[in-house]
Amino acid sequence: MLTIGVDTGGTFTDFTWTHGPDSGTWKTLSTPRNPAEAVLAGVRRIVAERFPGTAPADAELAVIHGSTVATNAILERTGVTTALVTNEGFTDVIEIGRQNRSRLYDLAYRRAPHIVPRELRFGVPGRVGSDGEVSAPLDDLSVARTVERVRESGAQSVAVCLLFSFLAPEHELLLGDRLRALGLPVSLSHEILAEFREFERTSTTVVNAYVSPIMSRYLTDLRDGLGNAGLSVMQSNGGSISAATAMRESVRTILSGPAGGAVGALATGRNAGYDKLITFDMGGTSTDVSLMDGTLPLTTASSISGYPVKVPMIDIHTVGAGGGSIASLDPGGSLTVGPRSAGAAPGPICYGRGGDMVTVTDANLYLGRLVPDRFLGGAMGLDEGAARSGVERLAKRLDMGPEELAEGILAVADANMERAIRVISVEKGFDPREFTLYSFGGAGGLHCASLARLLGMPRVFVPVNPGILSASGMLMADVVKDYSRTIMRPAEEFSDGEAEACFTELERDGLAELAAEGVPKERVRHERYLDMRYKGQSFELLVPEGGDRIETFQALHEQRYGYRNESKGVEVVNVRLRSRGGQERRLPAPGPDGGAPVPEAARLGCRRAVFDGRGVDALVLNREGLLPGNEFQGPAIVTEYTSTIVVPPGTTARVDPWSNLILEN
């Protein structure tokens, strides 16, 4: 079977494929107006190469896709008209929220209008209490009246979120049946997030209702174009799900692409002997960073565009810094880079597609750190003259030298990415100097060495084909289902027997749903967690189940916050289960040692490049010609199909047995 992993980014759409012992990669510019165009074009190209004269519909084909469709619908506020049905008196909870302000000292701050306006929020009588007992019934007349109001509102999707429905879902199920009779898609909160905290549960359910119809249309178009091919979608939690599940629960795909990169990084890093990693994924539009201390970091406290999304996700921090990030002046006249991006259309000036704003990519090209006739392996040439003119034009406006400006652009971008890494490391009790910087993404190799120096990190790991690692990670991802249940018990009263009963029930659900996804029982394994906190705290820590629960929580709390409180009572808030259907992973095998000297076949000549205001002759190398054991000193520029890696002066590079490039400052 031909299996294809696809990652849609803001600038490029990446493909990686396996077919028996063969494998390959391809990159193409994204099609922002309709992302499916680039996806289908790439799949057709790969199928035609492997099976000449065969259409995707006639090939034995499976596609695993990381999509930005749900993310963009939230960020751009292009989801469908969504109604919210909740308890009477609670229709404004979704807008009141926690009363947090993202810009605390901005006296003129105003929240953006909510995606569900007040006229589309409907309250119904009836109440389930905190004990799960019905304290006020939900009568048929009220239900009928609410359904009619929803119909008249013109809503295209409905979120239903009632108090304590995760304990007794009968009222939500009744409303769901009546609303679906209108032909509307309905998201029920006890199915999307069976946990307490009505604001976060309502927000997550509303986001799902807002984006699911968009995702359904997109995936339907893809399935129509792919014919009989199996289509799976990457989730934010590091696992894949079927397209049918993704249509119903689209909120689980919010960080779809970056999650694939995290899975691929951990798998290939472990394979080469590194499992303490800080991942650095720099693409054309944004940079994603994550810290992995031996395992994928999970969080249930994410948000997107200000809306809490409490489904489990890999803990990834994103900043608007990528190769396409635009350099401009802030209101005070200082140089700023991003978050606005040139994207794929028109793209950086050097792409020659009509862009006229200087970007990070243009600055790298001006400084000689990109080789214009080796971009995408020579498949896409860069217009060096146009980039030069753009940088010089902006430099004249700022009364700066063009080289000084170009290095300044890179320094500002590096500072943005350094801050992002400190958020996921130093601010959470980790010292980045104890980790290896794992660099990938199309632009990561251009900045990884300088970023490691800023952070004091001794080592950078650059895998083979770093520009398509997110797509490769999708081929390595297991099928994953997440389940949770609120129990709210003192930890000392939560017995092993009670824990076993809770997890056993959730595991039955996991086995059934994974079987529906085509995963046999023998390939299923379960991971058990508890959400725990000190009594009176507002938020929890995710604690692996097993051993002394309280001591494990105390140690994690001390690592995160710098203290423990032995005298304070500890609560178990939620039980949480990850049911994982294991998939086959194809990982690199070690190759024979080729000796330290770089072979002549890998040497492409020299190129003038600028570092710290000084022009130097940098060795240009073809990564495909490098062999395990090869070593060389910077300055050097390593080119390959999916990326370019810059080795600055003073940095040593070596090729490990798995052909990964290891940089040491």
XYZ file of C-alpha atoms in Angstrom:
665
model
C 0.000 0.000 0.000
C 1.115 3.549 -0.761
C 0.873 5.625 2.436
C 1.158 9.429 2.237
C 1.568 11.911 5.077
C 0.454 15.477 4.265
C 1.067 18.613 6.335
C -0.550 21.853 5.188
C 1.334 24.942 6.339
C 0.821 28.634 5.754
C 3.507 28.728 3.049
C 4.244 25.151 1.923
C 2.307 21.901 1.835
C 4.605 18.970 2.624
C 4.328 15.335 1.546
C 6.166 12.218 2.584
C 5.314 8.731 1.358
C 6.218 5.076 1.842
C 5.519 2.218 -0.533
C 7.036 -1.082 0.479
C 10.776 -0.456 0.982
C 10.645 2.815 -0.986
C 9.992 6.302 0.373
C 10.132 9.892 -0.829
C 9.232 13.532 -0.169
C 7.765 16.497 -2.001
C 6.997 20.140 -1.161
C 4.747 22.578 -2.980
C 3.408 26.045 -2.251
C 0.143 25.999 -0.309
C -3.118 27.226 -1.803
C -4.559 29.387 1.016
C -7.934 30.011 -0.631
C -8.575 26.268 -0.860
C -5.969 24.106 0.936
C -7.426 20.970 -0.666
C -6.066 22.014 -4.084
C -2.432 21.652 -3.009
C -3.179 18.426 -1.111
C -4.920 16.744 -4.051
C -2.309 17.982 -6.540
C 0.458 16.476 -4.434
C -1.334 13.160 -3.950
C -2.019 12.904 -7.700
C 1.639 13.603 -8.474
C 2.915 10.935 -6.054
C 0.356 8.344 -7.235
C 1.272 9.049 -10.884
C 4.966 8.515 -10.103
C 4.355 5.216 -8.305
C 1.509 3.932 -10.499
C 1.767 5.571 -13.951
C -1.634 6.134 -15.532
C -3.517 5.460 -12.277
C -5.817 7.955 -10.544
C -5.836 8.173 -6.706
C -9.338 6.664 -6.663
C -7.989 3.484 -8.278
C -4.804 3.115 -6.226
C -4.297 1.180 -3.000
C -3.768 4.324 -0.986
C -3.927 5.683 2.573
C -3.532 9.381 3.417
C -2.825 10.837 6.883
C -3.392 14.581 6.913
C -2.480 17.422 9.250
C -4.826 20.302 8.550
C -4.968 23.974 9.517
C -8.604 24.327 8.420
C -10.081 24.297 11.944
C -7.326 26.568 13.281
C -7.760 29.128 10.517
C -11.547 29.145 10.909
C -11.097 30.304 14.513
C -8.243 32.741 13.878
C -9.971 34.318 10.876
C -13.481 34.015 12.388
C -14.774 32.245 9.301
C -16.685 29.441 11.039
C -20.409 28.931 10.600
C -23.212 30.794 12.399
C -23.415 28.942 15.708
C -26.099 28.863 18.411
C -25.584 27.912 22.056
C -28.250 26.157 24.142
C -27.581 26.129 27.887
C -29.384 26.486 31.220
C -31.556 29.511 31.888
C -29.505 32.189 33.614
C -26.214 30.884 32.242
C -26.315 32.112 28.646
C -23.653 34.770 29.291
C -21.133 32.486 31.017
C -19.438 31.977 27.650
C -18.761 35.735 27.400
C -18.072 36.512 31.065
C -15.503 33.732 31.246
C -12.853 34.145 33.943
C -12.830 37.930 33.488
C -9.170 37.746 32.495
C -7.698 40.506 30.348
C -4.957 39.562 27.919
C -3.571 43.124 27.985
C -3.767 44.024 31.658
C -2.402 47.570 31.406
C -4.174 48.613 28.206
C -6.797 51.060 29.468
C -8.503 51.130 26.069
C -8.694 47.324 25.780
C -11.953 45.906 24.464
C -12.709 42.254 23.878
C -13.518 41.210 20.353
C -17.181 40.217 19.864
C -17.803 36.589 20.776
C -18.251 34.051 17.973
C -21.689 33.291 19.465
C -23.502 36.657 19.820
C -26.063 37.138 22.574
C -29.042 36.762 20.223
C -27.874 33.225 19.397
C -27.705 32.052 23.023
C -30.785 30.249 24.300
C -31.600 29.227 27.880
C -33.768 26.246 28.795
C -35.302 25.380 32.175
C -34.362 22.167 33.884
C -31.333 21.477 36.041
C -28.997 18.654 36.970
C -27.329 19.139 40.345
C -23.692 18.643 41.292
C -24.605 15.180 42.595
C -25.906 14.123 39.158
C -29.531 14.127 40.298
C -32.217 15.996 38.316
C -33.357 18.878 40.531
C -35.684 20.419 37.906
C -37.144 18.483 34.952
C -36.829 19.555 31.317
C -40.357 19.622 29.902
C -41.337 18.986 26.281
C -42.961 22.397 25.817
C -39.735 24.231 26.752
C -37.708 21.989 24.482
C -40.077 22.570 21.557
C -40.044 26.337 22.128
C -36.204 26.418 22.233
C -35.866 24.280 19.109
C -38.194 26.625 17.234
C -36.193 29.669 18.348
C -32.992 28.026 17.108
C -34.653 27.263 13.769
C -35.802 30.864 13.384
C -32.356 32.220 14.306
C -30.734 30.941 11.108
C -28.040 29.037 13.012
C -26.053 26.555 10.938
C -24.661 24.601 13.903
C -25.590 24.210 17.572
C -23.577 23.716 20.770
C -25.461 22.270 23.752
C -23.858 22.642 27.169
C -25.880 22.082 30.358
C -24.682 22.188 33.947
C -23.278 18.863 35.206
C -24.312 17.048 32.036
C -21.130 14.971 32.332
C -22.763 13.325 35.373
C -26.249 12.908 33.842
C -26.482 13.572 30.081
C -30.201 12.854 29.612
C -31.241 16.484 29.094
C -28.447 17.107 26.569
C -29.347 13.933 24.674
C -33.005 15.004 24.475
C -32.098 18.446 23.147
C -29.588 16.931 20.720
C -32.214 14.616 19.205
C -34.723 17.440 18.719
C -32.158 19.842 17.237
C -30.754 17.255 14.828
C -34.273 16.816 13.518
C -33.849 20.327 12.067
C -30.986 18.976 9.944
C -28.362 20.859 11.974
C -25.024 19.507 13.211
C -25.092 19.409 17.023
C -22.177 19.272 19.490
C -23.058 17.950 22.969
C -20.696 18.963 25.760
C -20.722 15.595 27.551
C -19.473 13.981 24.326
C -16.845 16.616 23.584
C -15.514 17.167 27.133
C -16.964 15.184 30.055
C -15.437 17.375 32.780
C -16.474 20.047 35.266
C -15.863 23.812 34.814
C -18.804 24.952 32.730
C -16.958 27.867 31.107
C -14.130 25.781 29.649
C -16.515 22.955 28.728
C -18.889 25.390 27.023
C -16.029 27.147 25.211
C -14.608 23.863 23.905
C -18.044 22.697 22.744
C -18.779 26.040 21.051
C -15.442 25.977 19.206
C -16.229 22.454 18.016
C -19.680 23.501 16.775
C -18.200 26.600 15.088
C -15.549 24.758 13.041
C -16.942 21.248 12.499
C -19.147 22.107 9.473
C -16.158 23.834 7.820
C -13.949 20.825 8.514
C -16.685 18.461 7.297
C -16.936 20.262 3.954
C -13.162 20.294 3.569
C -12.721 16.607 4.380
C -15.688 15.683 2.170
C -14.014 17.487 -0.752
C -10.778 15.617 -0.008
C -12.540 12.260 0.176
C -14.321 12.957 -3.107
C -10.954 13.759 -4.717
C -9.247 10.718 -3.214
C -11.989 8.238 -4.065
C -11.604 4.990 -2.145
C -8.403 5.981 -0.343
C -8.381 5.712 3.430
C -8.225 9.205 4.959
C -7.105 9.866 8.537
C -6.552 13.187 10.280
C -3.870 14.110 12.787
C -5.093 15.228 16.207
C -3.583 17.813 18.532
C -2.819 15.053 21.054
C -0.258 13.320 18.832
C -2.521 10.576 17.473
C -4.626 10.157 14.364
C -8.361 9.611 13.963
C -10.595 8.723 11.052
C -11.952 11.490 8.831
C -15.468 10.700 10.070
C -14.442 11.298 13.700
C -12.576 14.487 12.737
C -15.746 15.831 11.119
C -17.684 15.381 14.367
C -14.933 16.441 16.771
C -12.946 18.982 14.773
C -11.806 20.775 17.939
C -9.350 17.884 18.371
C -7.455 18.934 15.219
C -6.583 22.512 16.256
C -2.774 21.870 16.440
C -2.839 19.074 13.910
C 0.330 19.852 11.928
C 2.649 20.808 14.807
C 1.577 17.658 16.670
C 2.882 15.547 13.777
C 6.249 17.260 14.067
C 6.398 16.588 17.802
C 5.655 12.881 17.281
C 8.321 12.616 14.578
C 10.895 14.488 16.662
C 10.499 12.266 19.715
C 10.593 9.062 17.652
C 13.691 9.963 15.597
C 15.424 11.612 18.556
C 14.982 8.507 20.704
C 16.141 6.361 17.815
C 19.447 8.263 17.807
C 19.850 8.280 21.598
C 18.368 11.683 22.490
C 15.156 11.932 24.511
C 15.645 15.253 26.359
C 14.660 17.574 23.528
C 13.455 21.087 22.937
C 11.858 21.009 19.518
C 12.136 24.032 17.252
C 9.865 23.945 14.206
C 10.280 27.075 12.091
C 8.172 27.207 8.961
C 7.185 29.967 6.609
C 4.525 31.566 8.815
C 5.146 30.598 12.446
C 7.471 28.800 14.844
C 6.321 26.011 17.173
C 8.380 24.933 20.186
C 7.896 22.140 22.696
C 9.874 20.533 25.542
C 10.140 16.747 25.741
C 11.661 15.214 28.847
C 11.490 11.638 27.600
C 7.856 11.764 26.544
C 5.331 13.904 24.680
C 4.198 16.787 26.922
C 0.421 16.959 27.255
C -1.742 19.844 28.393
C -5.450 20.434 28.884
C -5.112 24.197 29.351
C -4.790 25.464 25.783
C -6.617 28.298 24.092
C -6.912 29.620 20.566
C -7.682 33.235 19.757
C -8.720 33.714 23.394
C -11.131 30.745 23.506
C -10.209 27.983 25.993
C -9.964 24.545 24.389
C -9.649 21.908 27.106
C -9.205 18.743 25.065
C -5.789 17.082 25.581
C -3.097 18.507 23.304
C 0.637 18.255 22.981
C 1.998 21.249 24.883
C 3.226 23.399 21.982
C 3.920 27.135 22.130
C 3.560 29.093 18.886
C 4.892 32.513 17.901
C 4.459 34.460 14.685
C 8.041 34.120 13.478
C 8.754 32.265 10.234
C 10.621 32.620 6.992
C 7.780 34.717 5.599
C 7.533 37.033 8.624
C 7.518 40.654 7.456
C 10.014 43.244 8.728
C 8.448 46.629 9.471
C 8.494 49.529 11.899
C 6.419 49.633 15.065
C 4.618 52.881 16.123
C 7.761 53.960 17.984
C 9.928 53.610 14.902
C 11.737 50.440 16.016
C 12.316 47.399 13.823
C 9.801 44.610 14.330
C 9.511 41.202 12.645
C 6.176 39.349 12.391
C 3.627 38.223 13.332
C 2.314 39.322 9.918
C 3.536 36.940 7.211
C 3.810 37.095 3.445
C 2.632 33.460 3.393
C 2.564 31.528 0.128
C 0.835 34.265 -1.871
C 2.535 36.566 -2.599
C 5.343 35.238 -0.386
C 8.776 36.776 0.224
C 10.183 39.150 -2.388
C 12.676 36.537 -3.564
C 9.883 34.104 -4.535
C 9.084 36.368 -7.491
C 5.323 36.099 -6.983
C 4.586 39.781 -6.461
C 5.713 40.214 -2.853
C 7.194 43.621 -2.015
C 7.644 43.400 1.780
C 11.042 42.357 3.160
C 10.865 39.060 5.060
C 13.196 36.880 7.118
C 13.827 34.734 4.029
C 14.872 37.808 2.031
C 17.277 38.811 4.830
C 18.829 35.328 4.890
C 19.274 35.434 1.122
C 20.816 38.924 1.254
C 23.366 37.697 3.823
C 24.332 34.755 1.621
C 22.869 32.129 3.930
C 20.550 30.737 1.255
C 21.822 29.425 -2.086
C 19.348 30.732 -4.705
C 19.782 27.895 -7.216
C 19.605 25.155 -4.522
C 16.242 26.104 -2.964
C 13.956 23.045 -2.916
C 16.803 21.117 -4.511
C 16.854 23.565 -7.405
C 13.154 23.062 -8.183
C 12.367 26.637 -7.163
C 14.850 29.415 -7.894
C 15.120 32.512 -5.713
C 15.401 36.030 -7.130
C 18.497 37.306 -5.321
C 18.450 40.651 -7.121
C 14.874 41.433 -6.092
C 15.608 40.529 -2.449
C 18.696 42.745 -2.512
C 16.710 45.696 -3.865
C 14.004 45.215 -1.221
C 16.468 45.081 1.683
C 18.383 48.101 0.399
C 15.157 50.056 -0.059
C 14.062 49.375 3.540
C 17.560 50.093 4.860
C 17.521 53.508 3.194
C 14.207 54.310 4.900
C 15.737 53.394 8.264
C 19.054 55.139 7.571
C 20.928 51.849 8.127
C 23.400 49.786 6.179
C 21.649 46.946 4.307
C 23.808 44.242 5.893
C 23.188 45.757 9.317
C 19.444 45.753 8.626
C 19.432 42.151 7.372
C 21.319 40.920 10.452
C 18.992 43.027 12.610
C 15.952 41.316 11.082
C 17.418 37.898 11.934
C 18.336 39.059 15.453
C 14.775 40.254 16.144
C 13.324 36.993 14.811
C 15.804 34.981 16.931
C 14.844 36.995 20.026
C 11.143 36.214 19.453
C 11.932 32.507 19.188
C 14.273 32.573 22.194
C 11.455 34.010 24.323
C 9.129 31.247 23.129
C 11.608 28.562 24.214
C 12.058 30.193 27.624
C 8.262 30.045 28.101
C 8.224 26.247 27.726
C 11.479 25.630 29.625
C 12.673 28.183 32.192
C 9.154 29.256 33.163
C 8.261 25.610 33.859
C 11.329 24.733 35.914
C 13.585 23.297 33.183
C 17.104 24.407 32.262
C 17.422 24.504 28.441
C 21.168 23.851 28.763
C 20.309 20.278 29.800
C 18.444 19.641 26.537
C 19.276 19.161 22.869
C 17.711 21.639 20.443
C 15.893 19.532 17.834
C 15.566 21.705 14.721
C 13.163 21.103 11.858
C 10.799 22.945 9.540
C 11.823 24.548 6.275
C 13.490 27.548 7.970
C 14.685 25.954 11.216
C 18.154 25.082 9.950
C 18.859 28.735 9.122
C 18.446 29.846 12.741
C 19.042 26.820 14.994
C 22.758 27.343 15.682
C 22.368 31.025 16.601
C 19.299 30.232 18.711
C 21.187 27.527 20.624
C 23.943 30.047 21.376
C 21.435 32.544 22.758
C 20.044 29.855 25.085
C 23.412 28.368 26.073
C 22.397 25.005 24.631
C 25.428 22.885 23.729
C 23.957 20.810 20.909
C 21.615 21.010 17.912
C 20.051 17.949 16.263
C 18.925 18.298 12.626
C 17.220 15.172 11.211
C 17.226 14.027 7.615
C 14.579 15.928 5.596
C 13.832 18.394 8.414
C 11.480 20.441 6.234
C 8.882 17.671 6.053
C 9.220 16.165 9.554
C 5.626 17.063 10.493
C 4.363 15.037 7.521
C 6.743 12.186 8.413
C 5.522 12.247 12.012
C 1.985 11.656 10.815
C 3.091 8.332 9.347
C 4.543 7.432 12.769
C 1.484 8.476 14.801
C -0.636 5.939 16.635
C -4.428 6.098 16.614
C -5.231 7.803 19.938
C -8.459 8.285 21.870
C -8.677 10.459 24.995
C -11.237 9.995 27.768
C -11.816 11.754 31.076
C -14.218 11.778 33.980
C -14.576 14.215 36.872
C -14.582 12.531 40.311
C -13.428 15.311 42.724
C -12.143 13.184 45.622
C -9.520 13.718 48.346
C -6.457 11.806 47.161
C -6.155 9.784 50.379
C -9.758 8.573 49.938
C -9.333 7.574 46.296
C -8.535 3.887 46.685
C -6.740 1.651 44.219
C -9.949 -0.329 43.781
C -11.962 2.783 42.931
C -9.276 3.918 40.487
C -9.262 0.504 38.824
C -13.049 0.575 38.408
C -12.960 4.049 36.813
C -10.151 3.219 34.407
C -11.611 -0.179 33.482
C -14.860 1.456 32.377
C -12.987 4.045 30.285
C -10.790 1.329 28.785
C -13.885 -0.523 27.568
C -14.900 2.625 25.691
C -11.372 2.933 24.297
C -11.292 -0.636 23.022
C -14.701 -0.240 21.360
C -13.844 3.048 19.632
C -10.413 1.880 18.490
C -12.013 -1.265 17.086
C -14.353 1.018 15.101
C -11.210 2.772 13.758
C -9.890 -0.593 12.567
C -7.341 -1.212 15.351
C -7.148 -4.850 16.571
C -7.237 -5.439 20.334
C -3.688 -6.795 20.488
C -2.285 -3.466 19.279
C -4.080 -1.385 21.941
C -2.397 -0.062 25.066
C -3.799 2.277 27.674
C -2.091 5.130 29.517
C -3.615 6.222 32.825
C -3.393 9.729 34.308
C -4.942 11.755 37.127
C -5.590 15.503 37.275
C -4.481 16.498 40.790
C -4.200 19.717 42.801
C -3.895 21.069 46.303
C -7.333 21.598 47.829
C -8.411 25.154 46.987
C -6.215 25.530 43.910
C -7.847 26.562 40.647
C -5.882 24.354 38.253
C -4.468 20.854 38.181
C -1.304 19.016 37.213
C -1.384 15.930 34.993
C 0.023 13.037 37.056
C 0.814 9.546 35.684
C -1.217 6.931 37.590
C 0.757 4.338 39.538
C 2.853 4.237 42.684
C 2.477 6.891 45.375
C 0.091 9.362 43.723
C 0.476 12.071 46.345
C 4.284 11.988 46.296
C 4.338 12.040 42.496
C 2.066 15.084 42.543
C 4.198 16.814 45.194
C 7.371 16.272 43.111
C 5.744 17.589 39.935
C 4.361 20.610 41.788
C 7.796 21.389 43.216
C 9.374 21.157 39.759
C 6.749 23.421 38.183
C 6.269 26.009 40.946
C 9.377 25.666 43.105
C 7.712 24.434 46.302
C 5.627 21.679 47.874
C 3.164 21.897 50.762
C 3.098 18.640 52.717
C 0.466 19.964 55.126
C -2.045 20.846 52.401
C -4.694 18.341 51.330
C -4.442 16.932 47.788
C -7.443 16.283 45.515
C -7.942 13.999 42.539
C -10.122 16.045 40.182
C -10.319 13.956 36.992
C -9.303 10.494 35.876
C -7.894 10.591 32.363
C -7.165 7.799 29.876
C -5.269 7.689 26.580
C -6.097 4.589 24.549
C -3.431 4.103 21.905
C -3.629 1.873 18.837
C -0.012 1.161 17.902
C 1.076 1.638 14.277
C 4.156 0.421 12.453
C 6.962 2.993 12.438
C 9.711 3.159 9.876
C 12.771 4.699 11.538
C 16.236 5.323 10.045
C 18.775 2.537 10.370
C 22.433 3.277 11.169
C 24.773 3.354 8.182
C 28.460 2.457 7.781
C 31.049 4.978 8.951
C 32.362 7.079 6.082
C 35.268 8.646 7.959
C 35.776 12.236 9.115
C 36.737 13.975 5.840
C 33.867 15.343 3.789
C 33.799 13.588 0.378
C 34.361 15.673 -2.724
C 30.920 14.634 -4.022
C 29.337 16.657 -1.207
C 31.331 19.840 -1.885
C 29.533 22.379 -4.082
C 31.989 25.260 -3.727
C 31.987 28.411 -1.596
C 29.671 31.379 -1.162
C 30.162 34.734 0.519
C 28.053 34.966 3.678
C 27.846 37.586 6.404
C 28.143 36.759 10.122
C 28.414 39.429 12.842
C 29.042 42.157 10.291
C 31.904 40.334 8.588
C 31.858 38.710 5.162
C 33.402 35.221 5.028
C 33.723 32.422 2.485
C 31.283 29.693 3.559
C 31.662 26.143 2.301
C 28.518 25.000 0.441
C 27.695 21.310 0.908
C 25.108 18.927 -0.541
C 23.692 16.987 2.396
C 22.860 13.986 0.230
C 26.609 13.538 -0.340
C 27.502 13.533 3.372
C 28.266 10.213 5.066
C 28.004 9.040 8.697
C 31.156 10.066 10.538
C 31.842 13.168 8.401
C 32.908 16.270 10.333
C 33.423 19.891 9.307
C 33.737 23.378 10.777
C 31.685 26.483 10.098
C 31.205 28.698 8.269
C 29.282 26.312 6.040
C 25.897 26.125 4.329
C 24.368 22.663 3.977
C 21.705 22.421 1.285
C 19.094 19.719 0.833
C 15.698 19.407 -0.810
C 13.536 20.360 2.188
C 15.740 22.841 4.034
C 19.033 24.712 4.353
C 21.245 24.428 7.450
C 23.613 27.259 8.380
C 26.753 26.323 10.357
C 28.194 29.627 11.669
C 31.881 30.263 12.343
C 32.958 28.541 15.549
C 30.395 25.734 15.249
C 31.374 22.110 14.577
C 29.130 19.768 12.603
C 29.222 15.979 12.406
C 27.022 13.353 10.789
C 25.865 10.643 13.212
C 25.285 6.967 12.244
C 21.627 7.705 11.347
C 22.692 10.586 9.032
C 21.396 13.236 11.456
C 23.455 16.419 11.546
C 24.755 17.271 15.035
C 25.938 20.858 15.570
C 28.010 21.763 18.625
C 28.873 25.338 19.611
